[in-house]
Amino acid sequence: GVADASFDEDAYEVRKAALEAAAARLSDQLLEYWSQNRELSIELDLETMGISSPDPWLHIRVRDDRQRMSLNVAERSKGFIWFFSFLAAFSEFADQDRRVILLDEPGMNLHANAQADLLRYIKEHLGPFHQVVYSTHSPYLIDSGRLSRCRVLENVGDEGTKISSDLWRAGSETTVPLLAALGADLTRKLVSGPHQLLVSSPS
C-alpha cells in the first residue's frame, strides 16, 4: 500500500522535534520537583499501529542515567506514576486563567520526602496563580510556617461536619497531623541548626 503522507520524512522531523520539546519541559519540571533522583529524564515516542488502527500510541519512558536504562512509566512505583501524572496534568494550568483547584488527599502513595516535593510544587507552581484547596491527613503536606491557612474539619456528633480556623479547639484525633507537622519542623530545625543547646528547664 501507499504510505500515509503524514508519515513522510518532513512530518517525522516536525513530530520528533515536538515530542523532544515536550519531553524536555516535563523533564525540567520533574528534576525541579522530584528530589529523590536527579538523574531522571522523560522520553516520548509515537508508535503507529498500522492501517487497522490509524491512531498513534504515545510511549512515555523514564530514563535513569544512574542505572543507564529506561523503563516504561507504567513500570515505575505508584507514587512516581501519580507524581508524574500530576505534574503533566497541572503543567497545562500554568498560563491559563485563575482557577480553583480542589484536591482530595493528594499524594497518598508518596513517601515523606516526595510529599514535601508535592507541597513545594503546589506552593511554587500552582499557588501563585490559582487557589488550591486540598484535604490531607499527612503531616508532610502541612506547611507548619503557614498554619493560618489550615482549617480543621471535624464531625461533631449531631451537629454534623464543622470547619474551623480555630485549629486547637478540635479533638486530639483531628489535630494529630498538625502536631506531627510542628514536631517534624521543630526536630529539623534543632538537628540542622549550627548552635543548639538543649536544657532540662529554663533555669
XYZ file of N, CA, C and O in Angstrom, residues 34 73-83 109-111:
60
model
N 11.164 16.638 41.829
C 11.310 15.267 42.309
C 12.727 15.124 42.839
O 13.668 14.867 42.105
N 6.909 4.245 31.832
C 6.463 4.933 33.049
C 5.538 4.048 33.889
O 5.530 4.137 35.120
N 4.806 3.137 33.251
C 3.894 2.248 33.983
C 4.643 1.265 34.872
O 4.053 0.673 35.777
N 5.937 1.075 34.644
C 6.726 0.144 35.446
C 7.382 0.817 36.650
O 8.083 0.157 37.414
N 7.158 2.101 36.812
C 7.688 2.794 37.987
C 6.749 2.590 39.178
O 5.685 2.017 39.042
N 7.132 3.109 40.337
C 6.307 2.953 41.534
C 4.985 3.718 41.384
O 4.873 4.658 40.592
N 3.992 3.317 42.198
C 2.698 4.010 42.170
C 2.881 5.486 42.504
O 2.240 6.352 41.917
N 3.746 5.758 43.476
C 3.981 7.142 43.876
C 4.566 7.963 42.742
O 4.124 9.094 42.490
N 5.555 7.415 42.039
C 6.174 8.146 40.929
C 5.161 8.383 39.816
O 5.085 9.483 39.252
N 4.384 7.343 39.484
C 3.382 7.488 38.415
C 2.397 8.590 38.772
O 2.058 9.438 37.941
N 1.943 8.605 40.033
C 0.994 9.641 40.461
C 1.637 11.014 40.351
O 1.033 11.954 39.828
N 2.864 11.155 40.842
C 3.544 12.451 40.843
C 3.767 12.940 39.413
O 3.492 14.102 39.094
N 0.247 7.934 47.834
C 1.236 6.886 47.576
C 2.675 7.394 47.655
O 3.603 6.655 47.353
N 2.850 8.650 48.035
C 4.193 9.229 48.099
C 4.762 9.101 49.506
O 4.037 9.249 50.495
N 6.072 8.858 49.595
C 6.694 8.853 50.918
C 6.942 10.294 51.361
O 6.672 11.249 50.633
